[in-house]
PDB file of C-alpha atoms in Angstrom:
ATOM      1  CA  UNK A 119       0.027  -0.038   0.001  1.00  0.00           C
ATOM      2  CA  UNK A 120       1.455   3.365  -1.086  1.00  0.00           C
ATOM      3  CA  UNK A 121       1.942   5.956   1.901  1.00  0.00           C
ATOM      4  CA  UNK A 122      -0.058   9.116   1.712  1.00  0.00           C
ATOM      5  CA  UNK A 123       2.538  11.091   3.640  1.00  0.00           C
ATOM      6  CA  UNK A 124       4.580  12.142   0.501  1.00  0.00           C
ATOM      7  CA  UNK A 125       1.502  13.350  -1.338  1.00  0.00           C
ATOM      8  CA  UNK A 126       0.284  15.345   1.773  1.00  0.00           C
ATOM      9  CA  UNK A 127       3.828  16.814   2.102  1.00  0.00           C
ATOM     10  CA  UNK A 128       3.888  17.915  -1.517  1.00  0.00           C
ATOM     11  CA  UNK A 129       0.390  19.447  -1.244  1.00  0.00           C
ATOM     12  CA  UNK A 130       1.513  21.440   1.879  1.00  0.00           C
ATOM     13  CA  UNK A 131       4.647  22.686   0.147  1.00  0.00           C
ATOM     14  CA  UNK A 132       2.616  23.772  -2.885  1.00  0.00           C
ATOM     15  CA  UNK A 133       0.069  25.575  -0.726  1.00  0.00           C
ATOM     16  CA  UNK A 134       2.801  27.463   1.250  1.00  0.00           C
ATOM     17  CA  UNK A 135       4.519  28.427  -1.940  1.00  0.00           C
ATOM     18  CA  UNK A 136       1.276  29.787  -3.378  1.00  0.00           C
ATOM     19  CA  UNK A 137       0.648  31.848  -0.295  1.00  0.00           C
ATOM     20  CA  UNK A 138       4.261  33.279  -0.370  1.00  0.00           C
ATOM     21  CA  UNK A 139       3.744  34.205  -4.005  1.00  0.00           C
ATOM     22  CA  UNK A 140       0.438  35.973  -3.274  1.00  0.00           C
ATOM     23  CA  UNK A 141       2.074  37.902  -0.395  1.00  0.00           C
ATOM     24  CA  UNK A 142       5.029  39.101  -2.521  1.00  0.00           C
ATOM     25  CA  UNK A 143       2.610  40.145  -5.318  1.00  0.00           C
ATOM     26  CA  UNK A 144       0.419  42.144  -2.916  1.00  0.00           C
ATOM     27  CA  UNK A 145       3.464  43.822  -1.355  1.00  0.00           C
ATOM     28  CA  UNK A 146       4.686  45.006  -4.707  1.00  0.00           C
ATOM     29  CA  UNK A 147       1.311  46.273  -5.972  1.00  0.00           C
ATOM     30  CA  UNK A 148       0.830  49.992  -5.712  1.00  0.00           C
ATOM     31  CA  UNK A 149      -1.591  51.144  -3.123  1.00  0.00           C
ATOM     32  CA  UNK A 150      -4.710  52.811  -4.363  1.00  0.00           C
ATOM     33  CA  UNK A 151      -4.072  55.928  -2.117  1.00  0.00           C
ATOM     34  CA  UNK A 152      -0.370  56.351  -2.919  1.00  0.00           C
ATOM     35  CA  UNK A 153      -1.042  59.730  -4.703  1.00  0.00           C
ATOM     36  CA  UNK A 154      -0.428  62.602  -2.276  1.00  0.00           C
ATOM     37  CA  UNK A 155      -3.697  64.357  -1.419  1.00  0.00           C
ATOM     38  CA  UNK A 156      -4.143  68.049  -2.218  1.00  0.00           C
ATOM     39  CA  UNK A 157      -2.898  70.413   0.439  1.00  0.00           C
ATOM     40  CA  UNK A 158      -5.440  71.267   3.007  1.00  0.00           C
ATOM     41  CA  UNK A 159      -5.997  74.064   5.485  1.00  0.00           C
ATOM     42  CA  UNK A 160      -4.982  72.599   8.913  1.00  0.00           C
ATOM     43  CA  UNK A 161      -7.708  74.562  10.710  1.00  0.00           C
ATOM     44  CA  UNK A 162     -10.658  73.618   8.508  1.00  0.00           C
ATOM     45  CA  UNK A 163      -9.493  70.476   6.812  1.00  0.00           C
ATOM     46  CA  UNK A 164     -10.616  71.884   3.398  1.00  0.00           C
ATOM     47  CA  UNK A 165      -8.359  71.786   0.238  1.00  0.00           C
ATOM     48  CA  UNK A 166      -6.125  74.923  -0.054  1.00  0.00           C
ATOM     49  CA  UNK A 167      -6.761  76.596  -3.496  1.00  0.00           C
ATOM     50  CA  UNK A 168      -3.767  76.765  -5.790  1.00  0.00           C
ATOM     51  CA  UNK A 169      -2.878  80.375  -6.588  1.00  0.00           C
ATOM     52  CA  UNK A 170      -1.455  81.038 -10.108  1.00  0.00           C
ATOM     53  CA  UNK A 171       0.533  84.309 -10.776  1.00  0.00           C
ATOM     54  CA  UNK A 172      -1.079  86.662 -13.325  1.00  0.00           C
ATOM     55  CA  UNK A 173       0.581  86.166 -16.765  1.00  0.00           C
ATOM     56  CA  UNK A 174       2.600  89.360 -17.643  1.00  0.00           C
ATOM     57  CA  UNK A 175       3.830  90.017 -21.238  1.00  0.00           C
ATOM     58  CA  UNK A 176       7.526  90.879 -21.468  1.00  0.00           C
ATOM     59  CA  UNK A 177       8.954  94.260 -21.928  1.00  0.00           C
ATOM     60  CA  UNK A 178      12.719  95.229 -21.816  1.00  0.00           C
ATOM     61  CA  UNK A 179      13.069  96.482 -18.200  1.00  0.00           C
ATOM     62  CA  UNK A 180      16.529  96.984 -16.986  1.00  0.00           C
ATOM     63  CA  UNK A 181      19.290  99.535 -16.135  1.00  0.00           C
ATOM     64  CA  UNK A 182      18.681 102.819 -17.856  1.00  0.00           C
ATOM     65  CA  UNK A 183      19.706 106.503 -17.844  1.00  0.00           C
ATOM     66  CA  UNK A 184      17.074 108.444 -16.259  1.00  0.00           C
ATOM     67  CA  UNK A 185      16.432 111.387 -13.921  1.00  0.00           C
ATOM     68  CA  UNK A 186      13.009 110.012 -12.783  1.00  0.00           C
ATOM     69  CA  UNK A 187      12.743 108.241  -9.417  1.00  0.00           C
ATOM     70  CA  UNK A 188      10.534 105.144  -9.324  1.00  0.00           C
ATOM     71  CA  UNK A 189       7.368 105.185  -7.184  1.00  0.00           C
ATOM     72  CA  UNK A 190       7.637 103.646  -3.718  1.00  0.00           C
ATOM     73  CA  UNK A 191       4.268 101.850  -3.804  1.00  0.00           C
ATOM     74  CA  UNK A 192       1.316 101.062  -5.983  1.00  0.00           C
ATOM     75  CA  UNK A 193      -1.424 103.137  -4.370  1.00  0.00           C
ATOM     76  CA  UNK A 194       0.239 106.683  -4.179  1.00  0.00           C
ATOM     77  CA  UNK A 195       0.470 106.886  -7.956  1.00  0.00           C
ATOM     78  CA  UNK A 196      -3.267 106.599  -8.481  1.00  0.00           C
ATOM     79  CA  UNK A 197      -5.991 109.171  -7.850  1.00  0.00           C
ATOM     80  CA  UNK A 198      -8.663 108.780  -5.210  1.00  0.00           C
ATOM     81  CA  UNK A 199     -11.322 108.273  -7.958  1.00  0.00           C
ATOM     82  CA  UNK A 200      -9.349 105.321  -9.449  1.00  0.00           C
ATOM     83  CA  UNK A 201      -8.610 103.886  -6.096  1.00  0.00           C
ATOM     84  CA  UNK A 202     -12.392 104.011  -5.338  1.00  0.00           C
ATOM     85  CA  UNK A 203     -12.996 101.855  -8.431  1.00  0.00           C
ATOM     86  CA  UNK A 204     -10.518  99.309  -7.177  1.00  0.00           C
ATOM     87  CA  UNK A 205     -11.943  99.154  -3.714  1.00  0.00           C
ATOM     88  CA  UNK A 206     -12.396  95.582  -2.536  1.00  0.00           C
ATOM     89  CA  UNK A 207      -9.932  94.113  -5.109  1.00  0.00           C
ATOM     90  CA  UNK A 208      -6.784  92.766  -3.439  1.00  0.00           C
ATOM     91  CA  UNK A 209      -3.553  94.367  -4.286  1.00  0.00           C
ATOM     92  CA  UNK A 210      -0.518  92.031  -4.555  1.00  0.00           C
ATOM     93  CA  UNK A 211      -2.229  89.135  -2.960  1.00  0.00           C
ATOM     94  CA  UNK A 212       0.104  86.207  -1.981  1.00  0.00           C
ATOM     95  CA  UNK A 213       1.117  84.169  -4.960  1.00  0.00           C
ATOM     96  CA  UNK A 214      -0.182  86.511  -7.671  1.00  0.00           C
ATOM     97  CA  UNK A 215       3.284  87.886  -8.655  1.00  0.00           C
ATOM     98  CA  UNK A 216       3.267  91.394  -7.255  1.00  0.00           C
ATOM     99  CA  UNK A 217       6.135  93.149  -5.519  1.00  0.00           C
ATOM    100  CA  UNK A 218       9.577  94.438  -6.417  1.00  0.00           C
ATOM    101  CA  UNK A 219      11.762  92.688  -8.980  1.00  0.00           C
ATOM    102  CA  UNK A 220      15.526  92.278  -8.696  1.00  0.00           C
ATOM    103  CA  UNK A 221      15.827  95.051 -11.378  1.00  0.00           C
ATOM    104  CA  UNK A 222      13.878  97.422  -9.090  1.00  0.00           C
ATOM    105  CA  UNK A 223      10.725  97.418 -11.108  1.00  0.00           C
ATOM    106  CA  UNK A 224       7.615  97.743  -9.120  1.00  0.00           C
ATOM    107  CA  UNK A 225       4.873  95.122 -10.108  1.00  0.00           C
ATOM    108  CA  UNK A 226       1.357  96.091  -8.973  1.00  0.00           C
ATOM    109  CA  UNK A 227      -1.232  93.362  -9.313  1.00  0.00           C
ATOM    110  CA  UNK A 228      -4.908  94.181  -8.612  1.00  0.00           C
ATOM    111  CA  UNK A 229      -6.625  90.831  -8.639  1.00  0.00           C
ATOM    112  CA  UNK A 230      -8.609  88.416  -6.540  1.00  0.00           C
ATOM    113  CA  UNK A 231      -6.965  84.948  -6.636  1.00  0.00           C
ATOM    114  CA  UNK A 232     -10.377  83.476  -6.911  1.00  0.00           C
ATOM    115  CA  UNK A 233     -11.375  85.525  -9.976  1.00  0.00           C
ATOM    116  CA  UNK A 234      -9.018  84.320 -12.809  1.00  0.00           C
ATOM    117  CA  UNK A 235     -10.678  86.391 -15.502  1.00  0.00           C
ATOM    118  CA  UNK A 236     -10.350  89.748 -13.730  1.00  0.00           C
ATOM    119  CA  UNK A 237      -6.923  91.387 -13.150  1.00  0.00           C
ATOM    120  CA  UNK A 238      -5.124  94.831 -13.584  1.00  0.00           C
ATOM    121  CA  UNK A 239      -1.305  94.424 -13.712  1.00  0.00           C
ATOM    122  CA  UNK A 240       1.072  97.395 -13.956  1.00  0.00           C
ATOM    123  CA  UNK A 241       4.873  97.105 -14.100  1.00  0.00           C
ATOM    124  CA  UNK A 242       6.822 100.463 -13.509  1.00  0.00           C
ATOM    125  CA  UNK A 243      10.558 100.358 -13.843  1.00  0.00           C
ATOM    126  CA  UNK A 244      13.626 101.500 -15.672  1.00  0.00           C
ATOM    127  CA  UNK A 245      13.887 100.579 -19.402  1.00  0.00           C
ATOM    128  CA  UNK A 246      16.842 101.491 -21.730  1.00  0.00           C
ATOM    129  CA  UNK A 247      15.833 103.857 -24.475  1.00  0.00           C
ATOM    130  CA  UNK A 248      16.939 101.873 -27.447  1.00  0.00           C
ATOM    131  CA  UNK A 249      15.453  98.623 -26.310  1.00  0.00           C
ATOM    132  CA  UNK A 250      12.204 100.344 -25.291  1.00  0.00           C
ATOM    133  CA  UNK A 251      11.797 102.138 -28.475  1.00  0.00           C
ATOM    134  CA  UNK A 252      12.419  98.997 -30.470  1.00  0.00           C
ATOM    135  CA  UNK A 253       9.878  97.144 -28.401  1.00  0.00           C
ATOM    136  CA  UNK A 254       7.247  99.855 -28.881  1.00  0.00           C
ATOM    137  CA  UNK A 255       7.916  99.911 -32.627  1.00  0.00           C
ATOM    138  CA  UNK A 256       7.300  96.183 -32.892  1.00  0.00           C
ATOM    139  CA  UNK A 257       4.085  96.464 -30.946  1.00  0.00           C
ATOM    140  CA  UNK A 258       2.870  98.985 -33.484  1.00  0.00           C
ATOM    141  CA  UNK A 259       4.100  97.152 -36.589  1.00  0.00           C
ATOM    142  CA  UNK A 260       3.672  93.480 -35.744  1.00  0.00           C
ATOM    143  CA  UNK A 261       0.889  93.385 -33.171  1.00  0.00           C
ATOM    144  CA  UNK A 262      -1.499  96.200 -34.365  1.00  0.00           C
ATOM    145  CA  UNK A 263      -0.992  98.609 -31.351  1.00  0.00           C
ATOM    146  CA  UNK A 264      -1.829 102.241 -31.812  1.00  0.00           C
ATOM    147  CA  UNK A 265       1.198 104.328 -30.969  1.00  0.00           C
ATOM    148  CA  UNK A 266       1.561 108.074 -30.435  1.00  0.00           C
ATOM    149  CA  UNK A 267       3.579 110.692 -28.324  1.00  0.00           C
ATOM    150  CA  UNK A 268       1.558 112.225 -25.560  1.00  0.00           C
ATOM    151  CA  UNK A 269       3.131 114.082 -22.606  1.00  0.00           C
ATOM    152  CA  UNK A 270       6.639 114.046 -23.853  1.00  0.00           C
ATOM    153  CA  UNK A 271       6.600 110.324 -24.021  1.00  0.00           C
ATOM    154  CA  UNK A 272       5.809 107.260 -26.306  1.00  0.00           C
ATOM    155  CA  UNK A 273       2.513 105.367 -25.805  1.00  0.00           C
ATOM    156  CA  UNK A 274       1.268 102.182 -27.446  1.00  0.00           C
ATOM    157  CA  UNK A 275      -2.015 100.672 -26.613  1.00  0.00           C
ATOM    158  CA  UNK A 276      -4.404  97.939 -27.832  1.00  0.00           C
ATOM    159  CA  UNK A 277      -7.755  96.741 -26.524  1.00  0.00           C
ATOM    160  CA  UNK A 278     -10.253  93.978 -27.448  1.00  0.00           C
ATOM    161  CA  UNK A 279     -12.235  91.177 -25.962  1.00  0.00           C
ATOM    162  CA  UNK A 280     -11.433  87.665 -24.916  1.00  0.00           C
ATOM    163  CA  UNK A 281     -13.364  84.434 -25.930  1.00  0.00           C
ATOM    164  CA  UNK A 282     -16.004  85.274 -23.277  1.00  0.00           C
ATOM    165  CA  UNK A 283     -16.473  88.771 -24.503  1.00  0.00           C
ATOM    166  CA  UNK A 284     -14.633  90.376 -21.580  1.00  0.00           C
ATOM    167  CA  UNK A 285     -12.601  93.495 -22.202  1.00  0.00           C
ATOM    168  CA  UNK A 286      -8.803  92.840 -22.342  1.00  0.00           C
ATOM    169  CA  UNK A 287      -5.961  95.111 -23.410  1.00  0.00           C
ATOM    170  CA  UNK A 288      -2.466  96.580 -22.745  1.00  0.00           C
ATOM    171  CA  UNK A 289      -1.042 100.072 -22.581  1.00  0.00           C
ATOM    172  CA  UNK A 290       2.735 100.804 -22.586  1.00  0.00           C
ATOM    173  CA  UNK A 291       4.087 104.296 -21.898  1.00  0.00           C
ATOM    174  CA  UNK A 292       7.809 105.257 -21.935  1.00  0.00           C
ATOM    175  CA  UNK A 293       9.448 108.409 -21.046  1.00  0.00           C
ATOM    176  CA  UNK A 294      12.969 109.383 -19.549  1.00  0.00           C
ATOM    177  CA  UNK A 295      14.127 105.837 -19.250  1.00  0.00           C
ATOM    178  CA  UNK A 296      11.060 104.693 -17.349  1.00  0.00           C
ATOM    179  CA  UNK A 297       8.292 102.319 -18.744  1.00  0.00           C
ATOM    180  CA  UNK A 298       4.778 101.889 -17.440  1.00  0.00           C
ATOM    181  CA  UNK A 299       3.393  98.625 -18.755  1.00  0.00           C
ATOM    182  CA  UNK A 300      -0.298  97.949 -17.874  1.00  0.00           C
ATOM    183  CA  UNK A 301      -2.125  94.777 -18.900  1.00  0.00           C
ATOM    184  CA  UNK A 302      -5.837  94.197 -17.915  1.00  0.00           C
ATOM    185  CA  UNK A 303      -8.634  91.786 -18.157  1.00  0.00           C
ATOM    186  CA  UNK A 304     -12.173  92.788 -17.305  1.00  0.00           C
ATOM    187  CA  UNK A 305     -10.764  95.579 -15.174  1.00  0.00           C
ATOM    188  CA  UNK A 306      -9.753  98.958 -16.866  1.00  0.00           C
ATOM    189  CA  UNK A 307     -10.375 102.136 -14.778  1.00  0.00           C
ATOM    190  CA  UNK A 308     -10.793 105.191 -17.006  1.00  0.00           C
ATOM    191  CA  UNK A 309      -7.612 107.398 -17.092  1.00  0.00           C
ATOM    192  CA  UNK A 310      -5.468 104.804 -15.110  1.00  0.00           C
ATOM    193  CA  UNK A 311      -2.259 105.260 -17.150  1.00  0.00           C
ATOM    194  CA  UNK A 312      -2.720 109.047 -17.452  1.00  0.00           C
ATOM    195  CA  UNK A 313      -2.942 109.200 -13.647  1.00  0.00           C
ATOM    196  CA  UNK A 314       0.255 107.264 -13.179  1.00  0.00           C
ATOM    197  CA  UNK A 315       2.034 109.567 -15.684  1.00  0.00           C
ATOM    198  CA  UNK A 316       0.870 112.758 -13.885  1.00  0.00           C
ATOM    199  CA  UNK A 317       1.870 111.125 -10.460  1.00  0.00           C
ATOM    200  CA  UNK A 318       5.465 110.420 -11.690  1.00  0.00           C
ATOM    201  CA  UNK A 319       6.164 113.476 -13.882  1.00  0.00           C
ATOM    202  CA  UNK A 320       3.614 115.992 -12.589  1.00  0.00           C
TER     203      UNK A 320
END
């Protein structure tokens, strides 16, 4: 009569090997929650919104020969009437890109982080004459800006609407080695650039 012990021993070895293979496979499989969760507010436990800086078109800011001092802040260069139209809109909210650049340019961002389609961004800084004039010339010739020479300076501007029909545009003013570059979306106070020009040059 054939002994059953070898067959039982082989069955047990096979079962143990199968369990070991299952354990190794499970250990190597990715966990369903391995993706890090979105950052949350520790106090409320709610997801923290991701703030994206407002996009700013480039202009040649940099060292320049000028007798004009740059403004010290973003509010003193505006009239009370314009400031009143901006009341309630955050200025240089964290993460929006406002502040002072390494080249000393002042970046003023009027925008609510929760309203991605509404913003008013102004960069005031030194800009060398040759580079600035070339950039303004290209805006007029290649991009359809209207350019003229008011208040002893050069000004190029263009306005239109975005895909939702909201007003968008840009105005660049240059004088005495200083450029004022304003870009807006759904927020364009009347006389904004002119007020800055009067504040800086009188």
